[in-house]
mmCIF file of N, CA and C in Angstrom:
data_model
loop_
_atom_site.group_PDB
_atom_site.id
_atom_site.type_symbol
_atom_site.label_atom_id
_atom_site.label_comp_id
_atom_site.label_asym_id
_atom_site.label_seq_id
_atom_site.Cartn_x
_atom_site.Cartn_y
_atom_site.Cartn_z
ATOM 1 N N UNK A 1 -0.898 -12.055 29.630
ATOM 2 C CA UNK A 1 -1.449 -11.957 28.275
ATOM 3 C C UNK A 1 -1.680 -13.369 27.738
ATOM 4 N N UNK A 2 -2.807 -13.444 27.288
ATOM 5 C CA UNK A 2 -3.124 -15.327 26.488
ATOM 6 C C UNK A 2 -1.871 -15.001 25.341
ATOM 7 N N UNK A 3 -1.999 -16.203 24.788
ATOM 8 C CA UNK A 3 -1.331 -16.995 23.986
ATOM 9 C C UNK A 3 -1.986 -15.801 22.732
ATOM 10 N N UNK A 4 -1.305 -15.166 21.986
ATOM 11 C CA UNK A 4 -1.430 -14.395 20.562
ATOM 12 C C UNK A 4 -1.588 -15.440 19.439
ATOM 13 N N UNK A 5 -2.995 -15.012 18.681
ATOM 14 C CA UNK A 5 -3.237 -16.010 17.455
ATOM 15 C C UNK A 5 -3.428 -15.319 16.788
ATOM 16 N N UNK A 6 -2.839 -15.509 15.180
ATOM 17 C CA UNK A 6 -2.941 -14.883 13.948
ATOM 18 C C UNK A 6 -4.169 -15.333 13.206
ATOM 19 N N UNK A 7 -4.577 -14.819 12.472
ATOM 20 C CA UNK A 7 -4.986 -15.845 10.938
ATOM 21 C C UNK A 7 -4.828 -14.907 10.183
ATOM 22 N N UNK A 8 -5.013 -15.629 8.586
ATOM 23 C CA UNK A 8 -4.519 -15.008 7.488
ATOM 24 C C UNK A 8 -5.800 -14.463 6.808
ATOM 25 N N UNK A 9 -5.352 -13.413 5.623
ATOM 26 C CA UNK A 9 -6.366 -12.853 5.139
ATOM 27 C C UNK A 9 -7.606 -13.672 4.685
ATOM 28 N N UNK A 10 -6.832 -14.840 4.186
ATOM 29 C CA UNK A 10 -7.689 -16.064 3.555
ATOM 30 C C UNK A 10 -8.977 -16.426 4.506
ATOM 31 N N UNK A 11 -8.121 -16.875 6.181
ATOM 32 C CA UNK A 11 -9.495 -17.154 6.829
ATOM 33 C C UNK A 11 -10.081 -16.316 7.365
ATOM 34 N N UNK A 12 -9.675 -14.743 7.210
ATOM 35 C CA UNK A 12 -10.485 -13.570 7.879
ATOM 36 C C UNK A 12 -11.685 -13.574 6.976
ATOM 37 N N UNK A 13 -11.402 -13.833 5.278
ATOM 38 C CA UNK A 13 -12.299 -13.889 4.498
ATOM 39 C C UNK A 13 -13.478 -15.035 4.651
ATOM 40 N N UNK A 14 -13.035 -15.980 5.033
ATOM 41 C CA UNK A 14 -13.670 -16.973 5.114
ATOM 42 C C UNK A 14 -14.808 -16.710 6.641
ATOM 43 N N UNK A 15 -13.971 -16.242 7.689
ATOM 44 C CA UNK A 15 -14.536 -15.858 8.957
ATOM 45 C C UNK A 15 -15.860 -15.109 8.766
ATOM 46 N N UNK A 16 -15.445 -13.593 7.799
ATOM 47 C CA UNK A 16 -16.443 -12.646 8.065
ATOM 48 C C UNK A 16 -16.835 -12.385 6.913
ATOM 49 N N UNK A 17 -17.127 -13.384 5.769
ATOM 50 C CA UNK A 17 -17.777 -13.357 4.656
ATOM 51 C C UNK A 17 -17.993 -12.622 3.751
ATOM 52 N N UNK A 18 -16.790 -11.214 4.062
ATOM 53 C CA UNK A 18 -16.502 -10.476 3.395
ATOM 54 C C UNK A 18 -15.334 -10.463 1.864
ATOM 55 N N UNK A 19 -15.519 -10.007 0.997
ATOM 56 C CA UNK A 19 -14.552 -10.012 -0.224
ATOM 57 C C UNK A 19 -12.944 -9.203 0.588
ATOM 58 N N UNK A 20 -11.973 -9.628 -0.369
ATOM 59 C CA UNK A 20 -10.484 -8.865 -0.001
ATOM 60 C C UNK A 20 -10.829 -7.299 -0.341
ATOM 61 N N UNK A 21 -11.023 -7.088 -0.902
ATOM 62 C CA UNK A 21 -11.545 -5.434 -1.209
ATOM 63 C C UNK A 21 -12.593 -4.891 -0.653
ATOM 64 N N UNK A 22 -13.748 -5.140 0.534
ATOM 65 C CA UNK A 22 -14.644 -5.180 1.360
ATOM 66 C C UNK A 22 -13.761 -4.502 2.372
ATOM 67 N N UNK A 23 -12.804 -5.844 2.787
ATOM 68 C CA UNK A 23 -12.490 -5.615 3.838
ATOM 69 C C UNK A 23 -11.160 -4.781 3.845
ATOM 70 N N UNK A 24 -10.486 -4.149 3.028
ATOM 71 C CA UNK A 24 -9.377 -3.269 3.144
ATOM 72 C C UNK A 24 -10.239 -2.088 2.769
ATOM 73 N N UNK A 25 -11.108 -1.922 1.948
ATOM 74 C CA UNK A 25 -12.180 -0.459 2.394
ATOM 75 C C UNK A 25 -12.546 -0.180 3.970
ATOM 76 N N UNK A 26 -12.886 -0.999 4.228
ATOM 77 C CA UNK A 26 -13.421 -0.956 5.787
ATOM 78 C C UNK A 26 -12.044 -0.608 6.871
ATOM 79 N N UNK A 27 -11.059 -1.034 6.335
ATOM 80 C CA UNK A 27 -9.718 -1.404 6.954
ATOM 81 C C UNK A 27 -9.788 0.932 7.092
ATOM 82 N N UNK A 28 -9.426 1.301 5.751
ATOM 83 C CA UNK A 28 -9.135 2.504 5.329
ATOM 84 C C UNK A 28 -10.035 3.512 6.412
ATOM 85 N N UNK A 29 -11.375 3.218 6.232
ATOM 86 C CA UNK A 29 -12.573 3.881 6.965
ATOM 87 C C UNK A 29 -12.555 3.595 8.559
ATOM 88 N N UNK A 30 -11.603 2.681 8.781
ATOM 89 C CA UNK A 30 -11.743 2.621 10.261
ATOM 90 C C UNK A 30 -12.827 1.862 11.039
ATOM 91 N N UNK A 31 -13.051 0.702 9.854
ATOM 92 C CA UNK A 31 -14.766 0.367 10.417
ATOM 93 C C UNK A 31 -14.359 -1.145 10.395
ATOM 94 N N UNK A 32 -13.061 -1.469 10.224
ATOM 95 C CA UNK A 32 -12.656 -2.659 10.506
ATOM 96 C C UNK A 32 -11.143 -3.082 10.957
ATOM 97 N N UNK A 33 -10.565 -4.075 12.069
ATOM 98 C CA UNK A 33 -9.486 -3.806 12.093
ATOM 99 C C UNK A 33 -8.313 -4.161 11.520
ATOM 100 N N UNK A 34 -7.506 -3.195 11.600
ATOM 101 C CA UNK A 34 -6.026 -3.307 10.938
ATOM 102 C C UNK A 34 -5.247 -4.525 10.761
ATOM 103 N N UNK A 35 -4.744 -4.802 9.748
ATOM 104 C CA UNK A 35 -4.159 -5.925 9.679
ATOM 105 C C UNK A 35 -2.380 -5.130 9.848
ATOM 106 N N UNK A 36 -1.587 -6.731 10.541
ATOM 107 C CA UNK A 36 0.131 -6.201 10.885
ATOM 108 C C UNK A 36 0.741 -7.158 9.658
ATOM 109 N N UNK A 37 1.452 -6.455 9.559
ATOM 110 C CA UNK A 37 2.478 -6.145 8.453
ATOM 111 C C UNK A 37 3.633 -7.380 8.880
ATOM 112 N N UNK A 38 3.715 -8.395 8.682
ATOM 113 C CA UNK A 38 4.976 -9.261 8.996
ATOM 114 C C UNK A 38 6.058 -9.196 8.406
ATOM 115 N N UNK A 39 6.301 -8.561 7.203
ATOM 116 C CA UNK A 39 7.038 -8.427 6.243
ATOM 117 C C UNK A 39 6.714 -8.857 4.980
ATOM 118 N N UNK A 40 7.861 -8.611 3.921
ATOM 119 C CA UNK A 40 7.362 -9.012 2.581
ATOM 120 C C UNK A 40 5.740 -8.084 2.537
ATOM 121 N N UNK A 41 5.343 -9.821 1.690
ATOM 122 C CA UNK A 41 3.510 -9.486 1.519
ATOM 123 C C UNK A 41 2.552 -10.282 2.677
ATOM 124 N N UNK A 42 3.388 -10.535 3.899
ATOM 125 C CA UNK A 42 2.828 -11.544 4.543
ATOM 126 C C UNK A 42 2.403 -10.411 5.548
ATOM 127 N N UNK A 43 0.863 -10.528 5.738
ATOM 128 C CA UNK A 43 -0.013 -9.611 6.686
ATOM 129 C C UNK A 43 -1.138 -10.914 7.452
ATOM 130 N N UNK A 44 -1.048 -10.638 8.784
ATOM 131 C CA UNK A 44 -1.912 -11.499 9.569
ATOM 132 C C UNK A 44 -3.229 -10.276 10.576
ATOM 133 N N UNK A 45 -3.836 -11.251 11.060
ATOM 134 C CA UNK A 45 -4.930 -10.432 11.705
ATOM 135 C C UNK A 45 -5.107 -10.563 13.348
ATOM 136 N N UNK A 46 -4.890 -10.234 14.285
ATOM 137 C CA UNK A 46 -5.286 -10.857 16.101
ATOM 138 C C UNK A 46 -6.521 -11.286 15.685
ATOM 139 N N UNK A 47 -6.468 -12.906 15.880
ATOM 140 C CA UNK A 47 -7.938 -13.848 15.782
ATOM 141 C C UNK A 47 -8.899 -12.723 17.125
ATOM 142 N N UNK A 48 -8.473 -12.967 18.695
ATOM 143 C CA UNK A 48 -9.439 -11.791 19.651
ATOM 144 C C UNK A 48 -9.855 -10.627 18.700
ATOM 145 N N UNK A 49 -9.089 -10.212 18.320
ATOM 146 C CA UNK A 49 -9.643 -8.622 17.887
ATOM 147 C C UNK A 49 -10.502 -8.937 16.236
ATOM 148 N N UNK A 50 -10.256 -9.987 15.989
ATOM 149 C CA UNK A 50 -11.839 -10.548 14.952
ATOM 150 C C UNK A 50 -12.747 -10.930 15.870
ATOM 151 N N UNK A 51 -12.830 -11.541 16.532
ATOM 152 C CA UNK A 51 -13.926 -12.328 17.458
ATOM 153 C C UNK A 51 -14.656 -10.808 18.151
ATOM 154 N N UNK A 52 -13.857 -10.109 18.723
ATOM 155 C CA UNK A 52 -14.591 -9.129 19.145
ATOM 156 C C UNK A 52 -15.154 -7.913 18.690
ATOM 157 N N UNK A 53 -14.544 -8.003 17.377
ATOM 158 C CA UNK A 53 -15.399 -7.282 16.037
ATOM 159 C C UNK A 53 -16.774 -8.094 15.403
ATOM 160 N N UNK A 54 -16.952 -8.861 15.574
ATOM 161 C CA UNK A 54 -18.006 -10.300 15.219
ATOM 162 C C UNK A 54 -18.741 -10.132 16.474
ATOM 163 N N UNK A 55 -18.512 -9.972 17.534
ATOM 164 C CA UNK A 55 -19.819 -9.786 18.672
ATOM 165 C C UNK A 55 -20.410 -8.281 18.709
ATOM 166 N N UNK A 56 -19.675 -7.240 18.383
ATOM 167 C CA UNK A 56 -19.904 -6.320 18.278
ATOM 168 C C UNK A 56 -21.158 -6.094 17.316
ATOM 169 N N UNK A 57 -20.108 -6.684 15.892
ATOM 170 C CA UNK A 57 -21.835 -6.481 14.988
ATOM 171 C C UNK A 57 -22.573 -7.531 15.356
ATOM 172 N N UNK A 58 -22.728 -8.679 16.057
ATOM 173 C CA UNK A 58 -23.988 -9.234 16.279
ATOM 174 C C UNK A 58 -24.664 -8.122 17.233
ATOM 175 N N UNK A 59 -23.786 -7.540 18.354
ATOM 176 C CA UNK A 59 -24.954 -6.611 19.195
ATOM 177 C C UNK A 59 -25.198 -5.479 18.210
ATOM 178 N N UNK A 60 -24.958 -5.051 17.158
ATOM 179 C CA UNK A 60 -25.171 -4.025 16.245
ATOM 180 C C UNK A 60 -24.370 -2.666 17.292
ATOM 181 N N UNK A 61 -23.306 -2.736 17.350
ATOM 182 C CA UNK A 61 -22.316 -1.712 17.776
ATOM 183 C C UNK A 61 -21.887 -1.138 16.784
ATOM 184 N N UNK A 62 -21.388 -0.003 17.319
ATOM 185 C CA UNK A 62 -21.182 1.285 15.858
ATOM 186 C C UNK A 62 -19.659 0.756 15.403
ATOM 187 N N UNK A 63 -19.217 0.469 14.204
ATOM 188 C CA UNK A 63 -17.726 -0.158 13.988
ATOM 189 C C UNK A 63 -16.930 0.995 13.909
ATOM 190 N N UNK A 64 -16.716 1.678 13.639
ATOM 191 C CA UNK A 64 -16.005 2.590 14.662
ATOM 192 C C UNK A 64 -15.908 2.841 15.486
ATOM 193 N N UNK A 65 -16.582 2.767 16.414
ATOM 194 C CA UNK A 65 -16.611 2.982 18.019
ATOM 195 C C UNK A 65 -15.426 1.585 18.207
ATOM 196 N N UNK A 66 -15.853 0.122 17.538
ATOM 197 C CA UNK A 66 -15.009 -0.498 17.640
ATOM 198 C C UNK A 66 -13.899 -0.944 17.688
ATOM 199 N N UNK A 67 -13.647 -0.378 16.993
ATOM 200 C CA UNK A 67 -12.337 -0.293 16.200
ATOM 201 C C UNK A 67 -11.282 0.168 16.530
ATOM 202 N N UNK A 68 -11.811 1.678 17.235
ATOM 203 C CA UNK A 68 -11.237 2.423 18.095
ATOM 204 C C UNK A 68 -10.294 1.945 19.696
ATOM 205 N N UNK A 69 -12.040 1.264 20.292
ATOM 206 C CA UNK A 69 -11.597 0.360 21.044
ATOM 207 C C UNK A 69 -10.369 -1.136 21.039
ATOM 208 N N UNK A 70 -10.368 -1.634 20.082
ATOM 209 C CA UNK A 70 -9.622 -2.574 19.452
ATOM 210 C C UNK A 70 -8.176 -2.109 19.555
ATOM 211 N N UNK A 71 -8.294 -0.712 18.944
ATOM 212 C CA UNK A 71 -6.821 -0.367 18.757
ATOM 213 C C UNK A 71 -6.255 0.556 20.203
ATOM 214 N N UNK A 72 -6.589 0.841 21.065
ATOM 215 C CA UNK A 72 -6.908 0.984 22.765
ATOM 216 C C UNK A 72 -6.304 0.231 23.020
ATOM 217 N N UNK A 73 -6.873 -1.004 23.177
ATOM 218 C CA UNK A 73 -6.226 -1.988 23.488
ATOM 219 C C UNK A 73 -5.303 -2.720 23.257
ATOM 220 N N UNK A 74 -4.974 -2.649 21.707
ATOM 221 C CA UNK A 74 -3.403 -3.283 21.814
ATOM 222 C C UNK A 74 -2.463 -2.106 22.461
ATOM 223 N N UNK A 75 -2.492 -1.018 22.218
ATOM 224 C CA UNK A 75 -1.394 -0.347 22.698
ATOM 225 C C UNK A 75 -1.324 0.037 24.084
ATOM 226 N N UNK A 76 -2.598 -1.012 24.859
ATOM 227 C CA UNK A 76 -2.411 -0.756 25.926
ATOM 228 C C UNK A 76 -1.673 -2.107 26.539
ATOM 229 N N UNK A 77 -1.749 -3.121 25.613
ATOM 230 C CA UNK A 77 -1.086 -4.422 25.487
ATOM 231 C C UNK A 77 0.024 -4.523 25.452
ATOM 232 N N UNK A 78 0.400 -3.839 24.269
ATOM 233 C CA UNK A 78 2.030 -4.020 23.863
ATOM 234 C C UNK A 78 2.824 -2.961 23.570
ATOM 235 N N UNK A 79 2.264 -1.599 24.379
ATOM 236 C CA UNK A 79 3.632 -0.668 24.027
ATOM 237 C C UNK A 79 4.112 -1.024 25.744
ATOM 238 N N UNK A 80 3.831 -1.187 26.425
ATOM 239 C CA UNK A 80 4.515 -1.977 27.965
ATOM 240 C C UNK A 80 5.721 -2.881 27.253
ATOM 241 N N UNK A 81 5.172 -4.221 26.548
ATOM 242 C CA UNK A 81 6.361 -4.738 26.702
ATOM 243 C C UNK A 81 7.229 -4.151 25.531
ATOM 244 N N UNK A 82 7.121 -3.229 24.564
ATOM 245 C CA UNK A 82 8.068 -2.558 23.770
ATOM 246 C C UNK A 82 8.888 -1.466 24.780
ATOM 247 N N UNK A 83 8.569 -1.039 25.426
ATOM 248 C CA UNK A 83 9.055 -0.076 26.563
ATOM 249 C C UNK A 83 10.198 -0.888 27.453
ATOM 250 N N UNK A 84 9.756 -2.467 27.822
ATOM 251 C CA UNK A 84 10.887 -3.216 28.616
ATOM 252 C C UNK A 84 12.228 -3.356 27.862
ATOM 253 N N UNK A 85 12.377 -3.216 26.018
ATOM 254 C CA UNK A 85 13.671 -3.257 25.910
ATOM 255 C C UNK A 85 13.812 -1.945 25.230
ATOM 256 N N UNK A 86 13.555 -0.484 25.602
ATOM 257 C CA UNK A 86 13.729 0.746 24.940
ATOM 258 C C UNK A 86 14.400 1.248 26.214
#
């Protein structure tokens, strides 16, 4: 697995030129992906799983279809290593 990179809501905003309320509508609808919960109020984003939401709509892919895929893939990522200490 590469090296895991966060960013914060701040530069997701900045990334995909969307408003904070844009993008937690989209979050709800499934047409954008989920942000993790660190605790408190501190929520980060997988920089890959922006980047590959950003090529998607440049090829004009359905964001749900995306999204879907996105979330596929982490749990095909990381319920393995949650399983090594269960």
């Amino acid at each position: 697995m590469n090296e895991l990179q966060f960013m914060s809501l701040k530069e997701v905003i900045e990334l995909v030129t969307l408003k904070k309320t844009a993008i937690y509508d989209k979050i709800k609808k499934g047409e954008f992906p989920p942000q993790i919960r660190m605790g408190g109020n501190t929520i980060v984003f997988i920089k890959s799983e922006l980047e590959f939401y950003l090529a998607s709509k440049i090829l004009e892919k359905d964001e749900k279809e995306t999204v879907q895929k996105i979330l596929e893939k982490r749990e095909e990522t990381f319920k393995p290593i949650l399983e090594m200490y269960m």
